[in-house]
CSV table of C-alpha atoms and ligand atoms in Angstrom, one decimal:
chain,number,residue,atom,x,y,z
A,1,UNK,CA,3.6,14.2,-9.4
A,2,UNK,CA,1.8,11.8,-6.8
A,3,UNK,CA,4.0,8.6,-7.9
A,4,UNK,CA,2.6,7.0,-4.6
A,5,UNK,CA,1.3,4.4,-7.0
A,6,UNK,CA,4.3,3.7,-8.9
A,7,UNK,CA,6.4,3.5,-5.8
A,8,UNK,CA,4.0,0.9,-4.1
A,9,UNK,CA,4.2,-1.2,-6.7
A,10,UNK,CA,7.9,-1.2,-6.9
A,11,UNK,CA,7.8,-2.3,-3.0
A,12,UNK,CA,9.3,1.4,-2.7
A,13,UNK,CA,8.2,3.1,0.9
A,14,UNK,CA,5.4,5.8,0.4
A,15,UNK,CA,3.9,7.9,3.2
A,16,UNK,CA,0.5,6.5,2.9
A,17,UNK,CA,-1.0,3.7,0.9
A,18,UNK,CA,-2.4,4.7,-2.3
A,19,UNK,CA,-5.4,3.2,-3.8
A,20,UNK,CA,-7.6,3.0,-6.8
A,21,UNK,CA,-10.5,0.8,-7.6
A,22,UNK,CA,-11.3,-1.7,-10.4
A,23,UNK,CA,-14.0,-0.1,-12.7
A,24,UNK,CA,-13.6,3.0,-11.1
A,25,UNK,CA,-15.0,4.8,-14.7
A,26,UNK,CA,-18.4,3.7,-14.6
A,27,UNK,CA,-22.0,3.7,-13.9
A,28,UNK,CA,-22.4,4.3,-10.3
A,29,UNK,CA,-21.0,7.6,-11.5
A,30,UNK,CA,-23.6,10.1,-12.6
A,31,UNK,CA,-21.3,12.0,-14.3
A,32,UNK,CA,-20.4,8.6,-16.2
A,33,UNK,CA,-24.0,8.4,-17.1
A,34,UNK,CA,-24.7,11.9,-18.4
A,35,UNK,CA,-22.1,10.8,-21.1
A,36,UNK,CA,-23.2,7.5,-21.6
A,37,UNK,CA,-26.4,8.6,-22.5
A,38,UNK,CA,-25.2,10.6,-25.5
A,39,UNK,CA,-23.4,7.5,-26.8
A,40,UNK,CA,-23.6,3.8,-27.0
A,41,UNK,CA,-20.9,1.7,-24.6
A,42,UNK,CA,-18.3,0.8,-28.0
A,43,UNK,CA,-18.7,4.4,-29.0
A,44,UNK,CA,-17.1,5.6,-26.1
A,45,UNK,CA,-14.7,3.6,-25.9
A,46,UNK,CA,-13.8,4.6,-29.1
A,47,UNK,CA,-13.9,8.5,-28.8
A,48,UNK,CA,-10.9,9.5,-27.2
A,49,UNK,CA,-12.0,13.2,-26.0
A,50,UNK,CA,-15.3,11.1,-24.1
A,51,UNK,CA,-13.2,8.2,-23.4
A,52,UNK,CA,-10.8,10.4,-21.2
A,53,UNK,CA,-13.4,12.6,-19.9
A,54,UNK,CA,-14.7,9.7,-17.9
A,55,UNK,CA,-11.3,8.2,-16.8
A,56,UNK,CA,-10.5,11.4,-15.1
A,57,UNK,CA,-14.1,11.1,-13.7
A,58,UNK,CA,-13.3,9.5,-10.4
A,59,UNK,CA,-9.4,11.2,-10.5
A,60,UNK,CA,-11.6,14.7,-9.7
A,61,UNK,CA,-14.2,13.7,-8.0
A,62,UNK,CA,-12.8,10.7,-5.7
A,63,UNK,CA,-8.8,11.8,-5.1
A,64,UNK,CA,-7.6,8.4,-6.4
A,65,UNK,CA,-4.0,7.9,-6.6
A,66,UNK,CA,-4.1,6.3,-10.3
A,67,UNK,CA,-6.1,6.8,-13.6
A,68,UNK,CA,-7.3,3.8,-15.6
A,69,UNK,CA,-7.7,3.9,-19.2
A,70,UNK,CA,-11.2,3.8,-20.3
A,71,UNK,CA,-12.1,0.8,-22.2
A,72,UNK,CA,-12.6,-3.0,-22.3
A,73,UNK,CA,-10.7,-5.9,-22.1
A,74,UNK,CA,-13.0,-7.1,-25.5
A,75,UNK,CA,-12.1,-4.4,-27.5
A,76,UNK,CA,-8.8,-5.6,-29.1
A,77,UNK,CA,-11.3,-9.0,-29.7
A,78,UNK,CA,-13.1,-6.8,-31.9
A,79,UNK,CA,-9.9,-5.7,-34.1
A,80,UNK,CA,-9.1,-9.6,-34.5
A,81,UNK,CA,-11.6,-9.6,-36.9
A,82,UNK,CA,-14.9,-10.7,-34.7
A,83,UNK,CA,-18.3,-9.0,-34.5
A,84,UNK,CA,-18.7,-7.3,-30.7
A,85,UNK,CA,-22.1,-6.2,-29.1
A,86,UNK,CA,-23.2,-4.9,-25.9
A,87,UNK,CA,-26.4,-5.7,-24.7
A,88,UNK,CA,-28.6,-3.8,-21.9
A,89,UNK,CA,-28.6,-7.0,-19.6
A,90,UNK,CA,-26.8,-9.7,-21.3
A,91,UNK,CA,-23.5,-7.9,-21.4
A,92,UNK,CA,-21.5,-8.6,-24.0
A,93,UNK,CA,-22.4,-10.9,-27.2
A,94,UNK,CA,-19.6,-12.4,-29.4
A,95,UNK,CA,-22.6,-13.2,-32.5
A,96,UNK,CA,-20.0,-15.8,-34.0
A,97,UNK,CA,-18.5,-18.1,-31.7
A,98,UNK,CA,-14.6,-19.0,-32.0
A,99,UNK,CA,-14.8,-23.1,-32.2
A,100,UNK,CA,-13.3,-24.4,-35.3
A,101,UNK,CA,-10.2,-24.8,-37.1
A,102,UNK,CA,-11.3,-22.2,-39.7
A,103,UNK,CA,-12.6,-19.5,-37.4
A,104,UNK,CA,-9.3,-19.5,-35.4
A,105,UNK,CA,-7.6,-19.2,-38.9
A,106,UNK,CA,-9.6,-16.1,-39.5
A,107,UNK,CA,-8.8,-14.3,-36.8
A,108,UNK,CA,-6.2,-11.6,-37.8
A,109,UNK,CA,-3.5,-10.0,-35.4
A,110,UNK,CA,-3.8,-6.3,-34.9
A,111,UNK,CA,-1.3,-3.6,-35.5
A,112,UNK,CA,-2.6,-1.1,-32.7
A,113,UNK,CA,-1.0,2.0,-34.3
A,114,UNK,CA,-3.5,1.1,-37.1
A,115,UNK,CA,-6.3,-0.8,-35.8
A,116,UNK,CA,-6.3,0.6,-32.3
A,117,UNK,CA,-5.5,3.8,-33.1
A,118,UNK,CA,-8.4,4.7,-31.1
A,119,UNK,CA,-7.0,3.5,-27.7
A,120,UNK,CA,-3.5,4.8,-28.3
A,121,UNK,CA,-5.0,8.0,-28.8
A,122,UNK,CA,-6.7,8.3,-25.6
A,123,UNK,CA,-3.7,7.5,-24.2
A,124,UNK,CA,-1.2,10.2,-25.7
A,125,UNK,CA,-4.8,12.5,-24.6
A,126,UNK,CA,-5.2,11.4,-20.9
A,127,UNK,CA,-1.1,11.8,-20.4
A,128,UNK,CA,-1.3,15.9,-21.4
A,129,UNK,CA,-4.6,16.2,-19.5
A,130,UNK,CA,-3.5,14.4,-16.7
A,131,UNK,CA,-0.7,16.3,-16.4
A,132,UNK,CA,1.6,13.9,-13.7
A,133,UNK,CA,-1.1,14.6,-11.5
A,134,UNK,CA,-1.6,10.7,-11.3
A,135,UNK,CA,0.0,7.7,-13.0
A,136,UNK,CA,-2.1,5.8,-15.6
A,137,UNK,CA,-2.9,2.5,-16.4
A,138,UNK,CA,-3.1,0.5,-19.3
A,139,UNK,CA,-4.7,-2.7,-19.5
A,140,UNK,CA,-5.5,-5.9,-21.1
A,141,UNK,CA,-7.5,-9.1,-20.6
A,142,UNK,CA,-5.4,-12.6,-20.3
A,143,UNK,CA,-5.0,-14.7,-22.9
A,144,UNK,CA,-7.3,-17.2,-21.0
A,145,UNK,CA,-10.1,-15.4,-20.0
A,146,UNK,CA,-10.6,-13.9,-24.0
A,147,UNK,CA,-10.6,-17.0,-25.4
A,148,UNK,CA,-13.4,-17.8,-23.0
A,149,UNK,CA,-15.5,-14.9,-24.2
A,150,UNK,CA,-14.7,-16.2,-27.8
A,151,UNK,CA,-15.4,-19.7,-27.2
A,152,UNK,CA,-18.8,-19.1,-25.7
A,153,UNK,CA,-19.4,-15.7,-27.5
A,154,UNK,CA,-20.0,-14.1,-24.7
A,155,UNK,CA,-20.2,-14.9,-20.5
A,156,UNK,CA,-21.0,-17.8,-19.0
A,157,UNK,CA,-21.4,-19.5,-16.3
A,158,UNK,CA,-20.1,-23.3,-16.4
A,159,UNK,CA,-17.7,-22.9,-19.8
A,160,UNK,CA,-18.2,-25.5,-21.2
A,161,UNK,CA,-17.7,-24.8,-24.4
A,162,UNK,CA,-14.3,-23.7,-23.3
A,163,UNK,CA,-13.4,-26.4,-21.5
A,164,UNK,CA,-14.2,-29.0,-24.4
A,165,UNK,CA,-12.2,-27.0,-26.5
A,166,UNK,CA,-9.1,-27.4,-23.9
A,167,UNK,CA,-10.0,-31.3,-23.6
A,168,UNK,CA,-11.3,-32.5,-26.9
A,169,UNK,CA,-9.0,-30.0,-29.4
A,170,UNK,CA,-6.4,-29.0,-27.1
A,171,UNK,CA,-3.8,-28.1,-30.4
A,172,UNK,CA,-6.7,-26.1,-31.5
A,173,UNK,CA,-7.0,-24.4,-28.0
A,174,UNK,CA,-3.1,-23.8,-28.4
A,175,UNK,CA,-3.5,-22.2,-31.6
A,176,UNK,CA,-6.1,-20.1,-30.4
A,177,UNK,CA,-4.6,-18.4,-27.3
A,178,UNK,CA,-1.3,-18.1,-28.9
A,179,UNK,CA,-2.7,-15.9,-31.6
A,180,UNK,CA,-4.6,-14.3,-28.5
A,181,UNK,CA,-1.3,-13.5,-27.0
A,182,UNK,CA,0.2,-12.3,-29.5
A,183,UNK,CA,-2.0,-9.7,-30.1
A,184,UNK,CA,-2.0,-9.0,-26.3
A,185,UNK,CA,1.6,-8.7,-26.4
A,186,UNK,CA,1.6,-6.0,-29.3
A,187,UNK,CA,-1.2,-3.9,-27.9
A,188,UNK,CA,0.5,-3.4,-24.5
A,189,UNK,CA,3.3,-3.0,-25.7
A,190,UNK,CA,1.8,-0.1,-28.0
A,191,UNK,CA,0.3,0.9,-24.5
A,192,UNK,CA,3.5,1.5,-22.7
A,193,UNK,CA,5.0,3.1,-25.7
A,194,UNK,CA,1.9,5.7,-25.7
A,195,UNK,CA,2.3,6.2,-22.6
A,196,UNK,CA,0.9,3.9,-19.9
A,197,UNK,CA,2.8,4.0,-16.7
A,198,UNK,CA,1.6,0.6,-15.6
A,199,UNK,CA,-0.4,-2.2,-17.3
A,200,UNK,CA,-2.6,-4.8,-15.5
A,201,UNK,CA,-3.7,-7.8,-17.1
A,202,UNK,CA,-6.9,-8.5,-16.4
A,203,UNK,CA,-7.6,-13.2,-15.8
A,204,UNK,CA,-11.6,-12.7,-14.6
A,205,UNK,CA,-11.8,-16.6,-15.4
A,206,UNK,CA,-9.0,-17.6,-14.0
A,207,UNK,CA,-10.8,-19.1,-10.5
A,208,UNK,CA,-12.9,-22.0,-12.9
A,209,UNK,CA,-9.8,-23.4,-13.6
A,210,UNK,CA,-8.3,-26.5,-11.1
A,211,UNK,CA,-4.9,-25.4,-10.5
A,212,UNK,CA,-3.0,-27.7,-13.1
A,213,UNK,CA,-5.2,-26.1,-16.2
A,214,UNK,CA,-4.5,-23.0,-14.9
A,215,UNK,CA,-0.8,-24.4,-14.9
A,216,UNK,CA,-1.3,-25.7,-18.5
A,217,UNK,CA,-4.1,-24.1,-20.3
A,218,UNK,CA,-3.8,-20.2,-18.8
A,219,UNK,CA,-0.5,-19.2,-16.5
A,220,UNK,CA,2.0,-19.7,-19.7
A,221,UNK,CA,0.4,-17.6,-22.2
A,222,UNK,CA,0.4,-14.4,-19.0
A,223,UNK,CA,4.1,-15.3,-18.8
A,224,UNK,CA,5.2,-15.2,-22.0
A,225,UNK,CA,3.2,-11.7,-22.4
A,226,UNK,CA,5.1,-10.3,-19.1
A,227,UNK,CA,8.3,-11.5,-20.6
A,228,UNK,CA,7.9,-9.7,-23.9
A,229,UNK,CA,6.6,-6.6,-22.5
A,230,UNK,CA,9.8,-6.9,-20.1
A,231,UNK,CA,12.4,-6.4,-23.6
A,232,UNK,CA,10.9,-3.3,-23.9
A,233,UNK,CA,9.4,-1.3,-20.8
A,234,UNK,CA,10.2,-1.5,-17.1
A,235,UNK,CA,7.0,-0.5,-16.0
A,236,UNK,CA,5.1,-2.0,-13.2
A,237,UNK,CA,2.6,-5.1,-14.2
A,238,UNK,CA,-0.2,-5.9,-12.1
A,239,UNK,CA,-1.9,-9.6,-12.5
A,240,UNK,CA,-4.9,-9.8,-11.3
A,241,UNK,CA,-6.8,-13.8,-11.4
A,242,UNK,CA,-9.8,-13.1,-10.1
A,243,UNK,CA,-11.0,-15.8,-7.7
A,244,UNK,CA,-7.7,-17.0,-8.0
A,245,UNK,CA,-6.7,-17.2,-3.8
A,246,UNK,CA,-5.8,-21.4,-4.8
A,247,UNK,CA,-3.8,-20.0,-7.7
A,248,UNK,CA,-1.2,-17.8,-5.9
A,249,UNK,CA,2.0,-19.9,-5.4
A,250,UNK,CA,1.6,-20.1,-9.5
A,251,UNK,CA,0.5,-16.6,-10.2
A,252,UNK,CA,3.9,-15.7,-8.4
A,253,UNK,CA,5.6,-16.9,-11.4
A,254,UNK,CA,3.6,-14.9,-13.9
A,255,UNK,CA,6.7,-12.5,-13.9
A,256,UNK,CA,4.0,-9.2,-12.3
A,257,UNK,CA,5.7,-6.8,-10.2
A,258,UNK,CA,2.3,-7.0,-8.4
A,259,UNK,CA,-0.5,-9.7,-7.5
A,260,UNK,CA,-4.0,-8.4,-7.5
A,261,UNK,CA,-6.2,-10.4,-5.4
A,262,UNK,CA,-9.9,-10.6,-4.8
A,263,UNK,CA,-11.6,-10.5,-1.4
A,264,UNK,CA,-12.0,-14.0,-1.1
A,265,UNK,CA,-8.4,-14.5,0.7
A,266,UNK,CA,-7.0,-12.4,3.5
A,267,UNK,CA,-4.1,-10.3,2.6
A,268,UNK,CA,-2.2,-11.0,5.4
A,269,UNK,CA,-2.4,-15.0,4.4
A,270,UNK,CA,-1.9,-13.9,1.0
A,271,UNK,CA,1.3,-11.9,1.5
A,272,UNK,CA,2.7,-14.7,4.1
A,273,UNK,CA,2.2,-17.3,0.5
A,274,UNK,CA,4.0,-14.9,-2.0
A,275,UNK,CA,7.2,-13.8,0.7
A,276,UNK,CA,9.0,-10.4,-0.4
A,277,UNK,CA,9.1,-11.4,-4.0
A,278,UNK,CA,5.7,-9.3,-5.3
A,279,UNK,CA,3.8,-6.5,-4.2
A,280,UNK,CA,-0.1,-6.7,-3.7
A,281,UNK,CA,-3.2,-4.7,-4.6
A,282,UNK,CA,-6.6,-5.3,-2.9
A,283,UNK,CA,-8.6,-6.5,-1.5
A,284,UNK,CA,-11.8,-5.1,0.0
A,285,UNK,CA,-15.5,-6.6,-0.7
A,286,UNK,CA,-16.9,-4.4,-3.6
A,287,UNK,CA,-20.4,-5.0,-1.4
A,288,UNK,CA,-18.5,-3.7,2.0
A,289,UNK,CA,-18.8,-0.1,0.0
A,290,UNK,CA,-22.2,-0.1,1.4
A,291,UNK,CA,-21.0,-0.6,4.9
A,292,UNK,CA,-21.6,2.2,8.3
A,293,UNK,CA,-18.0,3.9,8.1
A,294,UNK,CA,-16.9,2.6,11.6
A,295,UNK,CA,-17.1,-1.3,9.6
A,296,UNK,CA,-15.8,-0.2,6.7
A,297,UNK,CA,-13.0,1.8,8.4
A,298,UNK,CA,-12.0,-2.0,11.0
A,299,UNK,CA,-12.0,-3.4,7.3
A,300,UNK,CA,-9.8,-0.9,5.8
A,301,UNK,CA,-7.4,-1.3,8.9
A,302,UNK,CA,-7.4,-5.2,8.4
A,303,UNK,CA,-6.7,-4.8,5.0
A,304,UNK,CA,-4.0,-2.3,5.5
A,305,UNK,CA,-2.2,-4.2,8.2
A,306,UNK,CA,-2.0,-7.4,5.8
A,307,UNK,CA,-0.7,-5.1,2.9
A,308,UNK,CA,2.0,-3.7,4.9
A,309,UNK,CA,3.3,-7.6,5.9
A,310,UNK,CA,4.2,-7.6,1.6
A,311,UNK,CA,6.5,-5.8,-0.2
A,312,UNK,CA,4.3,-3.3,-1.3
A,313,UNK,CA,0.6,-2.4,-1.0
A,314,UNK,CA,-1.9,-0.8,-3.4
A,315,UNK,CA,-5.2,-0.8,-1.9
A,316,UNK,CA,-8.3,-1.5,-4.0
A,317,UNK,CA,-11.3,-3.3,-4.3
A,318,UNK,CA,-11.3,-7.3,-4.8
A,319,UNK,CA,-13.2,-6.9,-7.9
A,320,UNK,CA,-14.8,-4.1,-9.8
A,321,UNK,CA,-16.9,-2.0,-8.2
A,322,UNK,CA,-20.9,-2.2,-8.5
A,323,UNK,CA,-23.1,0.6,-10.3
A,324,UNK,CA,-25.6,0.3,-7.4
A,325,UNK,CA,-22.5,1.7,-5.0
A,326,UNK,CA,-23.5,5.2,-3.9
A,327,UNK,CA,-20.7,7.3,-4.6
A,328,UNK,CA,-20.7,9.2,-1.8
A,329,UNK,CA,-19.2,5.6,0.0
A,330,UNK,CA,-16.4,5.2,-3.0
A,331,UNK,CA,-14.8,8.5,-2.2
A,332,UNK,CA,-15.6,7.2,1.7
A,333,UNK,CA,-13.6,4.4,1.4
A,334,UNK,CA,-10.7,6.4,-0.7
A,335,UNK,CA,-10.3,9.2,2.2
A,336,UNK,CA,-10.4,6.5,4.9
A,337,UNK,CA,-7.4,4.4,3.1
A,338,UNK,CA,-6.0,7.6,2.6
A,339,UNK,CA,-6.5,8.7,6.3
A,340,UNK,CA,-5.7,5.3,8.0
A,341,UNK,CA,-2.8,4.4,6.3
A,342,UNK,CA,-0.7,7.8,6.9
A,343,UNK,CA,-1.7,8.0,10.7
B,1,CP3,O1,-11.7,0.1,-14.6
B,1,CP3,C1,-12.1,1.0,-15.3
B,1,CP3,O2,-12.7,2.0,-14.9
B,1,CP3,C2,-11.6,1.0,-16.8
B,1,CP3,C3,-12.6,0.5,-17.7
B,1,CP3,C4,-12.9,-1.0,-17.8
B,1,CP3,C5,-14.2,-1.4,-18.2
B,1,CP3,N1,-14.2,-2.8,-18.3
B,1,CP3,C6,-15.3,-0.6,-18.6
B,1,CP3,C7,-16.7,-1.1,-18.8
B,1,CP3,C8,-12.2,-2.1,-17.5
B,1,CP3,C9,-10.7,-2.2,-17.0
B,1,CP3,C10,-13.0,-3.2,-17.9
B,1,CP3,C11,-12.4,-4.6,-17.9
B,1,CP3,C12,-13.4,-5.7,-18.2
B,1,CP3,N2,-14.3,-5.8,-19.1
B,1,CP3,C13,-13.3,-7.0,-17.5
B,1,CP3,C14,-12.2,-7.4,-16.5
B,1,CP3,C15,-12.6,-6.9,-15.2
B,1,CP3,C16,-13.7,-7.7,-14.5
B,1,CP3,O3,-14.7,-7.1,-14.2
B,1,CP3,O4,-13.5,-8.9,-14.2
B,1,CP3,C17,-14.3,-7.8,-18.1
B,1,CP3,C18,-14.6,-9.2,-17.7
B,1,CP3,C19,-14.9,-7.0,-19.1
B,1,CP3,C20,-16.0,-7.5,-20.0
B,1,CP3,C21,-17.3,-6.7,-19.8
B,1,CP3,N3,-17.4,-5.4,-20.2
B,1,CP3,C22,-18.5,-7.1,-19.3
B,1,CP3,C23,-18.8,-8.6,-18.8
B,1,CP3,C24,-19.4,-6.1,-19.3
B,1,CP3,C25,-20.9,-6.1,-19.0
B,1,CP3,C26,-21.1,-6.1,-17.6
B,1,CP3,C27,-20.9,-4.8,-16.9
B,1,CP3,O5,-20.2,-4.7,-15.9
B,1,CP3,O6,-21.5,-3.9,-17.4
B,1,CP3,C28,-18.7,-4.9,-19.8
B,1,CP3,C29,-19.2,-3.6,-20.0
B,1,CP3,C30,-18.4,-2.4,-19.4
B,1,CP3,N4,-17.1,-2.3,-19.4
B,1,CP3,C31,-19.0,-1.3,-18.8
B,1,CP3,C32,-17.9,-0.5,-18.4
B,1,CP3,C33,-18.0,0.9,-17.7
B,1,CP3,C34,-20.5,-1.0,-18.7
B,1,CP3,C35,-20.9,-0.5,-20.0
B,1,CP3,C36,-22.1,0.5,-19.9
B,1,CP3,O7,-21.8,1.7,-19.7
B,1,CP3,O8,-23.2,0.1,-20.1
């Protein structure tokens, strides 16, 4: 098996760097589009034969050194008890907000063999048809950056629905993300159990916060997930705050064996901050995808130089990749990591 993955992440020495990239199942993808136009988004997600035809999309077509599970972070949302949409351009749509006392009550908490069957499933699939040709992921959303999808019912762009909650109700924000974590904490647990060789938890928010919410409101609820999944599985955990560069020194307490980061902070400052005590996984500018491959390859090198200064490096992008990307440049950019960090 090509455990290059698994190895980086455990700060183990590989013989080149391996990397995936953050959305890699996806529109930019043809292939990903000839099936998504059979189905609607939540559909897919819930068929597990389509669902793991598209997450071995980019394993076959771009030689990436990891498979992601095909899903989203909403859908255990949905198995709370809430009403999920997608829209064409709005993204998605949460019809009935999360904001009082009652609507928190409501919210149930998920047994994933029952309720998420679905995901479990694709799981169990994606491990016989993958074979141990590559590791999978699992993932899940944080604690924080649901709620915020709750709160507003959908995204945003200033939360500020969120962050009255937080200031105005804050025992109601409490009881909120701790019924948020729980369920987190049972359905990747139920991940690793199915199969997942690695789970990342995915805080897309995290960069609104100042750094002592993130220290109240957000960073304990990732903990306490890390060190429940920890009782049971001693898999690799990636955390990824996105736009979270001024959040570091914290996120190195989240308990991850590995700190995504986005392409906002150089690695090599990043990995000089976080000392021998977590891997890292990034960090190139989706948009630098479109580069000539002479500047994509002097970013590449960058990138790879500042990875090797931590205890491990998985290259990646510093946020998910866009469906405008030609994919002729994605598999550019996984043969040049591929290329540049075994010479
Ligand atoms: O990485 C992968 O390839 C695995 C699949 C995956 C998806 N979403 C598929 C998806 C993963 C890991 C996610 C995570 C996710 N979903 C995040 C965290 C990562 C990040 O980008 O910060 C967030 C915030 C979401 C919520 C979400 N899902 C939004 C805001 C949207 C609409 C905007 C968009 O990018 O389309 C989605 C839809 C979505 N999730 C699509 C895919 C492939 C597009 C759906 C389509 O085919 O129309």
């Amino acid at each position: 098996m090509n455990n290059t993955f698994l190895k980086a992440c455990r700060g183990e020495k590989v013989d080149y760097t391996p990397v995936w990239m953050m959305r890699q199942a996806g529109r930019y993808l043809p292939d990903y589009q000839r099936v998504r136009g059979t189905v609607t988004f939540l559909e897919l997600c819930k068929n597990p034969e389509l669902a793991c035809e598209v997450t071995l999309q980019p394993v076959d077509i771009l030689g990436v050194d990891a498979a992601i599970l095909f899903s989203d972070i909403l859908i255990p949302l949905e198995a709370m008890g809430l009403v999920l949409e997608f829209h064409e351009k709005r993204g998605p749509v949460f019809p009935d907000p999360v904001r009082t006392a009652a609507a928190v009550d409501r919210l149930r908490i998920p047994d994933p063999e029952a309720d998420l069957a679905f995901v479990l499933n694709t799981i169990r699939l994606l491990r016989r048809e993958l074979a141990n040709k590559v590791p999978l992921i699992g993932f899940a959303g944080a604690p924080f950056t649901l709620a915020t999808y709750l709160i507003e019912g959908g995204s945003s762009k200033f939360f500020f629905e969120t962050k009255k909650m937080m200031y105005t109700a804050p025992e109601l924000y409490c009881r909120l993300l701790d019924k948020i974590t729980a369920c987190t904490s049972r359905y990747l647990k139920a991940q690793a159990v199915a199969g997942a060789q690695a789970l990342q938890i995915f805080d897309s928010w995290a960069g609104i916060l100042g750094p002592d919410d993130f220290a109240q409101y957000a960073l304990p609820y990732v903990q306490s997930i890390i060190a429940d999944l920890r009782q049971v599985t001693d898999i690799p955990i990636i955390y990824f705050a996105n736009n979270g560069a001024t959040l570091l020194a914290q996120s190195k307490s989240s308990g991850a064996d590995v700190l995504g980061l986005d392409w906002r902070i150089d690695i090599a400052d990043a990995a000089r901050q976080v000392g021998d005590a977590v891997a890292l996984q990034g960090n190139l500018d989706p948009c630098a995808l479109l580069l000539p491959r002479e500047e994509m390859a002097a970013r590449i090198k960058k990138i790879l130089a500042g990875g090797r200064l931590a205890r491990g490096h998985v290259c990646n992008l510093g946020h998910g990749i866009l469906p405008e990307t030609p994919p002729a440049q994605a598999k550019l950019f996984i043969d040049l990591v591929h290329e540049l960090s075994a010479a």
